[in-house]
Amino acid sequence: MSSKDQTGEAAYKVLARELREAILQRRYVDGTRLPTEAELAAEHRVSRQTVRRAFHDLVAEGMVYRVPGRGTFAAPRDGQYLRQFGSIEDLMGLSLDTQLEVLRPLRRRVDVDAASRLRLDSDAVHTVVFRRTHDGEAFCHTAVHLHPAAAAVLADVPELTEKGAVSDATIIGLLDTRLSNPIAEAEQSITAAAAEKPLADALGCTIGDPLLRVDRIYLTTDQHPVELAINHFLPEQYSYRVKLRRSTH
Amino acid sequence: MSSKDQTGEAAYKVLARELREAILQRRYVDGTRLPTEAELAAEHRVSRQTVRRAFHDLVAEGMVYRVPGRGTFAAPRDGQYLRQFGSIEDLMGLSLDTQLEVLRPLRRRVDVDAASRLRLDSDAVHTVVFRRTHDGEAFCHTAVHLHPAAAAVLADVPELTEKGAVSDATIIGLLDTRLSNPIAEAEQSITAAAAEKPLADALGCTIGDPLLRVDRIYLTTDQHPVELAINHFLPEQYSYRVKLRRSTH
DNA sequence: CGTTATTTGTGCGTATGTATT
DNA sequence: AAATACATACGCACAAATAAC
């Protein structure tokens, strides 16, 4: 029995998630050592190799660092340091003092590229286009492409289905409360792009102006992509900051 | 012997680097499948587990993706030079497959803005300007401003002091071995900017083209800023990727 | 439609080396 | 010097997904 797991969730992934949660909840702060491989193996009734795979993933994520002969430690991530992953809460907090204005209401559309990035079988996605303003000043243009299941739970939200509607919502905020599985992580890619006409019109800049393009794919806890957001920011009003740190100490 | 490696370089890391190089050199493009685990194990005279660990790292880096029952494939990167810069090690590893070409050699210059960002008392910094190429193709223009103490230890490095010099160095790699305190972290800020003439000339693009601008300030273990790097990337050939994770719920 | 071969995924066991305390 | 703890490597068995027949 201990040798297999029919549920499909790998033992090392379960263990990795458990340790990740514990670290995020600030157990093992200061220099506290995490349990040794042998201890965790005994506690969880798995082999030491399974514990090692879990730790290997956590090291790759930057959650912990390991020192031969001493042990495993949570990577410092408050105060001076920040871990390599930003948090989704930061993104949700975006709505605090900004407004969303719908440019093209939520509707089913054909978009091969977006569909493939959401790993859909069909070519149709549900799309809503809006801009975000702060103090009446537009600073971000966003096209959100949704998985059909995600679009279904947002179909009756007037803030997204009526052109010109203004609200202080965020899509992930709306999705998070309505989906059965909450959103757990996002893959983000950042690049630069020139403003095309619709973007320039929406943002009040000139065609060809450089914009910061931020694509995010949001994944639920079971790793299913539900939302692809393509954002274009005015660089004068937005920059993306992170801290990098050395993985070994 | 097959069971140990006194040189200190782990077999799976050697294999991972070899495969990484091959992928960056565009072998395995389109949908070509990489060799199977069994094939690589036989070729390199290692066990299948060792091959698996090499692939595990490459998957974490986003270099390849794997499909059970089908095989391992190079991650599609539409002509982009793609690497994860989530840690300082990643930046040091940049030298593995890119070259540095000096445009303006290291020299003392007056730059009020750079000096203040390095928290210097005077207005003078030491600056070197170069571009970075991959496969003979320029993809990044960089101006590095150094703290006088950092510049002092690099004053006799011909790769930085001679115009037109080409090397595979990285500034932080050079600094790290020469400074008494190693580099521990970096603050990074990302935005977009239009290409000005010298940038367009160096990168072979048109004036006004959108570029991804990445500023990094490197700090030593005692929190002293020693280097300010201002990078401009061609967006077609570079994008910045991170994963975001929800902290807790 | 099922069967089979291929290929990756997971788990466990063991042995040995290296770094730290 | 000894004990502890992580690092690397090899081996085996079986599960699950895919593709070809």
Short mmCIF file of N, CA and C in Angstrom, two decimals, chain A residues 138-142 189-215 230-240, chain B residues 190-195 208-213 233-236 238:
data_model
loop_
_atom_site.label_atom_id
_atom_site.label_comp_id
_atom_site.label_asym_id
_atom_site.label_seq_id
_atom_site.Cartn_x
_atom_site.Cartn_y
_atom_site.Cartn_z
N ALA A 138 -5.96 56.77 -17.34
CA ALA A 138 -5.79 55.38 -17.78
C ALA A 138 -4.32 55.01 -17.76
N PHE A 139 -4.00 53.85 -17.21
CA PHE A 139 -2.59 53.44 -17.21
C PHE A 139 -2.40 52.00 -17.65
N CYS A 140 -3.48 51.26 -17.87
CA CYS A 140 -3.34 49.86 -18.24
C CYS A 140 -4.51 49.41 -19.10
N HIS A 141 -4.16 48.71 -20.17
CA HIS A 141 -5.17 48.12 -21.07
C HIS A 141 -5.07 46.61 -20.94
N THR A 142 -6.20 45.93 -20.79
CA THR A 142 -6.17 44.50 -20.51
C THR A 142 -7.17 43.75 -21.37
N SER A 189 4.76 36.51 -17.77
CA SER A 189 5.85 36.81 -18.68
C SER A 189 5.78 38.28 -19.07
N ILE A 190 6.92 38.93 -19.06
CA ILE A 190 6.98 40.38 -19.24
C ILE A 190 7.83 40.70 -20.45
N THR A 191 7.33 41.56 -21.30
CA THR A 191 8.12 42.01 -22.43
C THR A 191 7.66 43.41 -22.80
N ALA A 192 8.20 43.94 -23.89
CA ALA A 192 7.83 45.28 -24.33
C ALA A 192 7.17 45.21 -25.68
N ALA A 193 6.28 46.14 -25.97
CA ALA A 193 5.59 46.15 -27.24
C ALA A 193 5.25 47.59 -27.61
N ALA A 194 5.10 47.82 -28.91
CA ALA A 194 4.70 49.15 -29.36
C ALA A 194 3.18 49.28 -29.31
N ALA A 195 2.70 50.46 -28.98
CA ALA A 195 1.25 50.68 -28.88
C ALA A 195 0.62 50.66 -30.27
N GLU A 196 -0.36 49.78 -30.46
CA GLU A 196 -1.12 49.81 -31.71
C GLU A 196 -2.31 50.73 -31.51
N LYS A 197 -3.06 50.93 -32.59
CA LYS A 197 -4.09 51.97 -32.54
C LYS A 197 -5.09 51.80 -31.39
N PRO A 198 -5.72 50.65 -31.26
CA PRO A 198 -6.70 50.54 -30.17
C PRO A 198 -6.09 50.77 -28.79
N LEU A 199 -4.86 50.32 -28.62
CA LEU A 199 -4.19 50.52 -27.33
C LEU A 199 -3.90 52.00 -27.12
N ALA A 200 -3.39 52.65 -28.16
CA ALA A 200 -3.08 54.07 -28.04
C ALA A 200 -4.34 54.87 -27.74
N ASP A 201 -5.45 54.52 -28.39
CA ASP A 201 -6.70 55.21 -28.13
C ASP A 201 -7.13 55.04 -26.68
N ALA A 202 -7.05 53.81 -26.22
CA ALA A 202 -7.55 53.53 -24.86
C ALA A 202 -6.67 54.18 -23.80
N LEU A 203 -5.38 54.25 -24.06
CA LEU A 203 -4.46 54.74 -23.04
C LEU A 203 -4.11 56.22 -23.23
N GLY A 204 -4.55 56.79 -24.33
CA GLY A 204 -4.25 58.20 -24.56
C GLY A 204 -2.79 58.46 -24.86
N CYS A 205 -2.13 57.51 -25.51
CA CYS A 205 -0.74 57.74 -25.91
C CYS A 205 -0.67 57.73 -27.43
N THR A 206 0.54 57.79 -27.96
CA THR A 206 0.72 57.84 -29.41
C THR A 206 1.00 56.44 -29.95
N ILE A 207 0.55 56.19 -31.16
CA ILE A 207 0.83 54.91 -31.80
C ILE A 207 2.33 54.72 -31.91
N GLY A 208 2.81 53.54 -31.52
CA GLY A 208 4.23 53.25 -31.57
C GLY A 208 4.95 53.48 -30.26
N ASP A 209 4.29 54.14 -29.31
CA ASP A 209 4.92 54.34 -28.01
C ASP A 209 5.24 53.00 -27.35
N PRO A 210 6.36 52.94 -26.62
CA PRO A 210 6.70 51.68 -25.95
C PRO A 210 5.78 51.42 -24.75
N LEU A 211 5.30 50.19 -24.65
CA LEU A 211 4.46 49.79 -23.53
C LEU A 211 5.06 48.55 -22.88
N LEU A 212 4.79 48.39 -21.59
CA LEU A 212 5.21 47.20 -20.89
C LEU A 212 4.09 46.17 -21.01
N ARG A 213 4.41 45.03 -21.62
CA ARG A 213 3.39 44.00 -21.80
C ARG A 213 3.58 42.89 -20.78
N VAL A 214 2.54 42.63 -20.02
CA VAL A 214 2.60 41.60 -18.98
C VAL A 214 1.51 40.57 -19.24
N ASP A 215 1.91 39.35 -19.58
CA ASP A 215 0.95 38.26 -19.77
C ASP A 215 0.92 37.40 -18.53
N ILE A 230 -3.78 39.65 -20.80
CA ILE A 230 -2.72 40.34 -21.53
C ILE A 230 -2.83 41.83 -21.22
N ASN A 231 -1.89 42.31 -20.44
CA ASN A 231 -1.91 43.70 -19.98
C ASN A 231 -0.88 44.52 -20.73
N HIS A 232 -1.23 45.76 -21.04
CA HIS A 232 -0.26 46.71 -21.57
C HIS A 232 -0.25 47.94 -20.65
N PHE A 233 0.90 48.21 -20.07
CA PHE A 233 1.02 49.32 -19.13
C PHE A 233 1.77 50.49 -19.76
N LEU A 234 1.39 51.70 -19.38
CA LEU A 234 2.19 52.86 -19.72
C LEU A 234 3.42 52.85 -18.82
N PRO A 235 4.61 52.87 -19.40
CA PRO A 235 5.82 52.71 -18.57
C PRO A 235 6.03 53.87 -17.60
N GLU A 236 5.54 55.05 -17.94
CA GLU A 236 5.76 56.17 -17.02
C GLU A 236 5.00 55.96 -15.72
N GLN A 237 3.97 55.15 -15.77
CA GLN A 237 3.11 55.04 -14.59
C GLN A 237 3.18 53.67 -13.94
N TYR A 238 4.02 52.81 -14.45
CA TYR A 238 4.07 51.48 -13.85
C TYR A 238 5.43 50.86 -14.12
N SER A 239 6.05 50.28 -13.12
CA SER A 239 7.22 49.45 -13.34
C SER A 239 7.13 48.25 -12.41
N TYR A 240 7.77 47.19 -12.81
CA TYR A 240 7.66 45.94 -12.08
C TYR A 240 8.95 45.74 -11.29
N ILE B 190 11.71 46.69 -13.75
CA ILE B 190 11.49 46.43 -15.17
C ILE B 190 10.49 47.42 -15.73
N THR B 191 10.82 47.99 -16.86
CA THR B 191 9.88 48.88 -17.53
C THR B 191 10.17 48.84 -19.03
N ALA B 192 9.49 49.68 -19.78
CA ALA B 192 9.69 49.71 -21.23
C ALA B 192 10.22 51.07 -21.63
N ALA B 193 10.98 51.10 -22.71
CA ALA B 193 11.53 52.37 -23.19
C ALA B 193 11.71 52.30 -24.69
N ALA B 194 11.73 53.46 -25.33
CA ALA B 194 11.96 53.52 -26.77
C ALA B 194 13.46 53.54 -27.04
N ALA B 195 13.87 52.88 -28.12
CA ALA B 195 15.29 52.81 -28.46
C ALA B 195 15.79 54.18 -28.92
N GLY B 208 13.28 54.35 -31.80
CA GLY B 208 11.88 54.40 -31.40
C GLY B 208 11.28 53.04 -31.14
N ASP B 209 11.97 51.98 -31.53
CA ASP B 209 11.45 50.63 -31.26
C ASP B 209 11.30 50.41 -29.76
N PRO B 210 10.29 49.66 -29.35
CA PRO B 210 10.12 49.39 -27.92
C PRO B 210 11.17 48.40 -27.43
N LEU B 211 11.76 48.70 -26.29
CA LEU B 211 12.73 47.82 -25.65
C LEU B 211 12.31 47.54 -24.22
N LEU B 212 12.72 46.40 -23.71
CA LEU B 212 12.47 46.07 -22.31
C LEU B 212 13.66 46.57 -21.51
N ARG B 213 13.39 47.47 -20.58
CA ARG B 213 14.47 48.03 -19.77
C ARG B 213 14.49 47.38 -18.40
N PHE B 233 16.73 45.24 -23.54
CA PHE B 233 16.59 43.99 -24.29
C PHE B 233 15.69 44.19 -25.50
N LEU B 234 16.00 43.46 -26.56
CA LEU B 234 15.09 43.40 -27.69
C LEU B 234 13.93 42.48 -27.31
N PRO B 235 12.71 42.96 -27.37
CA PRO B 235 11.58 42.15 -26.88
C PRO B 235 11.35 40.89 -27.70
N GLU B 236 11.72 40.91 -28.98
CA GLU B 236 11.51 39.71 -29.79
C GLU B 236 12.41 38.58 -29.32
N TYR B 238 13.81 38.38 -26.08
CA TYR B 238 13.95 38.20 -24.64
C TYR B 238 12.63 38.53 -23.95
#
